[in-house]
mmCIF file of C-alpha atoms in Angstrom:
data_model
loop_
_atom_site.group_PDB
_atom_site.id
_atom_site.type_symbol
_atom_site.label_atom_id
_atom_site.label_comp_id
_atom_site.label_asym_id
_atom_site.label_seq_id
_atom_site.Cartn_x
_atom_site.Cartn_y
_atom_site.Cartn_z
ATOM 1 C CA MET A 109 54.625 -3.041 -14.502
ATOM 2 C CA ASP A 110 51.073 -2.713 -12.953
ATOM 3 C CA LYS A 111 49.370 0.627 -12.573
ATOM 4 C CA THR A 112 50.388 1.038 -8.605
ATOM 5 C CA SER A 113 54.005 0.843 -9.290
ATOM 6 C CA ARG A 114 54.409 2.594 -12.761
ATOM 7 C CA ALA A 115 56.431 5.631 -12.729
ATOM 8 C CA ASP A 116 55.608 8.680 -14.916
ATOM 9 C CA HIS A 117 58.872 8.265 -16.733
ATOM 10 C CA ARG A 118 61.290 5.677 -18.137
ATOM 11 C CA HIS A 119 64.613 4.746 -17.672
ATOM 12 C CA ASP A 120 65.498 4.172 -21.354
ATOM 13 C CA ALA A 121 68.949 5.936 -21.249
ATOM 14 C CA ALA A 122 70.237 3.499 -18.605
ATOM 15 C CA VAL A 123 69.893 0.763 -21.217
ATOM 16 C CA GLN A 124 72.703 2.310 -23.018
ATOM 17 C CA ARG A 125 75.074 2.663 -20.228
ATOM 18 C CA LEU A 126 74.563 -1.032 -18.792
ATOM 19 C CA ARG A 127 78.005 -2.990 -19.952
ATOM 20 C CA SER A 128 76.531 -6.250 -18.927
ATOM 21 C CA VAL A 129 73.654 -8.361 -20.336
ATOM 22 C CA PRO A 130 70.496 -7.366 -18.821
ATOM 23 C CA PRO A 131 68.817 -9.835 -16.963
ATOM 24 C CA TYR A 132 66.010 -10.923 -19.391
ATOM 25 C CA ARG A 133 68.604 -11.768 -21.859
ATOM 26 C CA ALA A 134 70.900 -13.468 -19.290
ATOM 27 C CA HIS A 135 70.686 -17.274 -18.653
ATOM 28 C CA LEU A 136 68.734 -17.532 -15.537
ATOM 29 C CA ILE A 137 68.954 -20.717 -13.605
ATOM 30 C CA CYS A 138 65.324 -20.787 -12.533
ATOM 31 C CA GLU A 139 62.057 -20.431 -14.571
ATOM 32 C CA LEU A 140 60.294 -17.012 -14.141
ATOM 33 C CA PRO A 141 56.911 -15.827 -14.607
ATOM 34 C CA ALA A 142 56.677 -13.725 -17.833
ATOM 35 C CA ARG A 143 56.299 -10.449 -15.997
ATOM 36 C CA PHE A 144 59.526 -10.930 -14.042
ATOM 37 C CA PRO A 145 62.222 -10.628 -16.576
ATOM 38 C CA GLU A 146 61.087 -7.136 -17.370
ATOM 39 C CA LEU A 147 60.578 -6.482 -13.734
ATOM 40 C CA LEU A 148 64.214 -7.318 -13.130
ATOM 41 C CA ASP A 149 65.652 -4.914 -16.302
ATOM 42 C CA GLN A 150 63.424 -1.931 -14.820
ATOM 43 C CA LEU A 151 64.978 -2.640 -11.389
ATOM 44 C CA THR A 152 68.355 -2.604 -13.048
ATOM 45 C CA PHE A 153 67.728 0.245 -15.040
ATOM 46 C CA ALA A 154 66.118 2.403 -11.947
ATOM 47 C CA THR A 155 69.343 1.649 -10.111
ATOM 48 C CA LEU A 156 71.606 2.832 -12.667
ATOM 49 C CA ASP A 157 69.801 6.029 -13.037
ATOM 50 C CA ASP A 158 69.574 6.244 -9.067
ATOM 51 C CA CYS A 159 65.882 6.787 -9.436
ATOM 52 C CA ARG A 160 64.538 7.307 -5.905
ATOM 53 C CA GLN A 161 60.921 6.984 -7.294
ATOM 54 C CA CYS A 162 61.093 3.711 -8.726
ATOM 55 C CA ARG A 163 63.608 1.637 -7.064
ATOM 56 C CA PRO A 164 61.683 1.078 -3.546
ATOM 57 C CA ALA A 165 58.703 -0.252 -5.319
ATOM 58 C CA LEU A 166 60.441 -2.329 -7.785
ATOM 59 C CA LEU A 167 62.736 -3.690 -4.809
ATOM 60 C CA ASP A 168 59.489 -4.428 -3.249
ATOM 61 C CA ARG A 169 58.025 -6.470 -5.972
ATOM 62 C CA VAL A 170 61.160 -8.391 -6.590
ATOM 63 C CA ALA A 171 61.508 -9.212 -2.930
ATOM 64 C CA GLY A 172 57.898 -10.307 -2.970
ATOM 65 C CA ASP A 173 58.759 -13.151 -5.352
ATOM 66 C CA ALA A 174 61.527 -15.728 -4.214
ATOM 67 C CA ARG A 175 62.220 -16.942 -7.685
ATOM 68 C CA ALA A 176 62.815 -13.266 -8.911
ATOM 69 C CA THR A 177 65.096 -12.743 -5.955
ATOM 70 C CA LEU A 178 66.872 -15.752 -6.832
ATOM 71 C CA ALA A 179 67.237 -14.800 -10.386
ATOM 72 C CA LEU A 180 68.766 -11.474 -9.628
ATOM 73 C CA VAL A 181 70.809 -12.814 -6.914
ATOM 74 C CA SER A 182 72.348 -15.423 -9.146
ATOM 75 C CA TRP A 183 72.811 -12.974 -11.955
ATOM 76 C CA ALA A 184 74.748 -10.592 -9.529
ATOM 77 C CA CYS A 185 76.758 -13.681 -8.401
ATOM 78 C CA PHE A 186 77.407 -14.988 -12.013
ATOM 79 C CA LEU A 187 78.651 -11.611 -13.229
ATOM 80 C CA THR A 188 80.697 -11.167 -10.033
ATOM 81 C CA SER A 189 82.223 -14.637 -10.656
ATOM 82 C CA GLU A 190 83.094 -14.062 -14.299
ATOM 83 C CA THR A 191 84.668 -10.564 -13.304
ATOM 84 C CA TYR A 192 86.974 -11.797 -10.611
ATOM 85 C CA CYS A 193 87.304 -15.496 -11.204
ATOM 86 C CA GLY A 194 85.222 -16.410 -8.218
ATOM 87 C CA ILE A 195 83.306 -14.611 -5.582
ATOM 88 C CA PRO A 196 85.645 -12.245 -3.908
ATOM 89 C CA SER A 197 85.911 -12.743 0.210
ATOM 90 C CA GLU A 198 84.869 -9.183 0.434
ATOM 91 C CA LEU A 199 81.252 -10.380 -0.527
ATOM 92 C CA VAL A 200 81.165 -13.287 1.704
ATOM 93 C CA ALA A 201 83.193 -12.508 4.551
ATOM 94 C CA GLY A 202 81.429 -9.384 6.111
ATOM 95 C CA ASN A 203 84.779 -7.991 7.055
ATOM 96 C CA GLU A 204 85.027 -5.156 4.956
ATOM 97 C CA PRO A 205 86.915 -2.086 6.111
ATOM 98 C CA PRO A 206 84.887 1.175 7.526
ATOM 99 C CA ASP A 207 85.549 2.964 4.384
ATOM 100 C CA ALA A 208 84.619 0.099 1.849
ATOM 101 C CA PRO A 209 82.735 1.656 -0.987
ATOM 102 C CA PHE A 210 80.538 -1.745 -1.055
ATOM 103 C CA ARG A 211 78.899 -3.511 1.650
ATOM 104 C CA ALA A 212 76.926 -6.700 0.858
ATOM 105 C CA SER A 213 73.823 -7.658 3.281
ATOM 106 C CA ALA A 214 73.985 -10.542 5.499
ATOM 107 C CA THR A 215 71.399 -12.575 3.240
ATOM 108 C CA PHE A 216 73.422 -11.616 0.095
ATOM 109 C CA ARG A 217 76.516 -12.772 1.688
ATOM 110 C CA THR A 218 75.099 -16.108 2.731
ATOM 111 C CA LEU A 219 73.681 -16.739 -1.038
ATOM 112 C CA ALA A 220 76.901 -15.815 -2.427
ATOM 113 C CA ARG A 221 78.787 -18.098 -0.500
ATOM 114 C CA GLN A 222 76.407 -20.816 -1.449
ATOM 115 C CA TYR A 223 77.109 -19.672 -5.121
ATOM 116 C CA GLY A 224 80.777 -19.568 -4.680
ATOM 117 C CA ALA A 225 80.816 -23.239 -3.270
ATOM 118 C CA HIS A 226 78.529 -24.898 -5.780
ATOM 119 C CA GLY A 227 78.225 -22.657 -8.674
ATOM 120 C CA ARG A 228 74.635 -22.138 -8.227
ATOM 121 C CA ILE A 229 72.166 -20.967 -5.310
ATOM 122 C CA GLU A 230 69.870 -23.644 -4.098
ATOM 123 C CA ASP A 231 66.300 -23.292 -5.394
ATOM 124 C CA THR A 232 64.801 -22.965 -1.960
ATOM 125 C CA ALA A 233 67.251 -20.579 -0.484
ATOM 126 C CA CYS A 234 65.386 -17.717 -1.149
ATOM 127 C CA THR A 235 62.058 -19.344 -0.234
ATOM 128 C CA ARG A 236 63.494 -19.657 3.341
ATOM 129 C CA CYS A 237 64.255 -15.856 3.498
ATOM 130 C CA ALA A 238 61.479 -13.492 4.943
ATOM 131 C CA THR A 239 60.642 -10.845 2.632
ATOM 132 C CA ALA A 240 62.867 -8.030 4.410
ATOM 133 C CA GLN A 241 65.755 -10.478 3.742
ATOM 134 C CA ARG A 242 65.016 -11.096 0.182
ATOM 135 C CA ARG A 243 64.783 -7.299 -0.155
ATOM 136 C CA GLU A 244 68.127 -6.654 1.383
ATOM 137 C CA ALA A 245 69.710 -9.383 -0.931
ATOM 138 C CA ALA A 246 68.032 -7.878 -3.823
ATOM 139 C CA ASP A 247 69.025 -4.544 -3.322
ATOM 140 C CA THR A 248 72.827 -5.737 -2.672
ATOM 141 C CA ALA A 249 72.607 -7.633 -5.927
ATOM 142 C CA VAL A 250 71.375 -4.879 -8.182
ATOM 143 C CA ARG A 251 73.818 -2.410 -6.732
ATOM 144 C CA LEU A 252 76.415 -4.704 -7.186
ATOM 145 C CA VAL A 253 75.546 -5.270 -10.917
ATOM 146 C CA VAL A 254 75.412 -1.587 -11.509
ATOM 147 C CA GLY A 255 78.606 -1.064 -9.843
ATOM 148 C CA LEU A 256 80.482 -3.751 -11.788
ATOM 149 C CA SER A 257 78.721 -2.266 -14.929
ATOM 150 C CA ARG A 258 79.957 1.296 -14.309
ATOM 151 C CA TRP A 259 83.481 0.408 -12.550
ATOM 152 C CA SER A 260 83.981 -3.339 -13.792
ATOM 153 C CA ALA A 261 86.748 -4.990 -11.660
ATOM 154 C CA ASP A 262 87.727 -1.535 -9.835
ATOM 155 C CA PHE A 263 84.263 -1.389 -8.383
ATOM 156 C CA LEU A 264 85.113 -3.659 -5.088
ATOM 157 C CA TYR A 265 88.598 -2.254 -4.442
ATOM 158 C CA GLN A 266 88.126 1.656 -5.130
#
């Protein structure tokens, strides 16, 4: 992490609570620059710790790179698909009940539909998105990963 976004604390304890494989060890479908696997891990662990100091800067950094966003969203879709034997309609339709515990962003829903239909997300799908859209999708993806880690299949149906 560069000096401008380094927090004065670490999220090492979060590593112990993550049930799924962290992004840097996952089989990501796209090549990432060396700095991004660590960045994706840091975002995941900061989200698991609900760290309001680290998350915004880390989300901005992930959203700033289409390949990092693609990797994160793909990882979330893979874990979701493995957990529910496919992508649940709640994540792609946008018709959750008002009291739903989790709501996917519109951009995430679009990417998840593509993953559900083809088993992957087109490499250029995140490139075509604005940075704000990538940030929404990355936020949804990392919250989904953390929710699945904490509550497994019960997460979407609490």
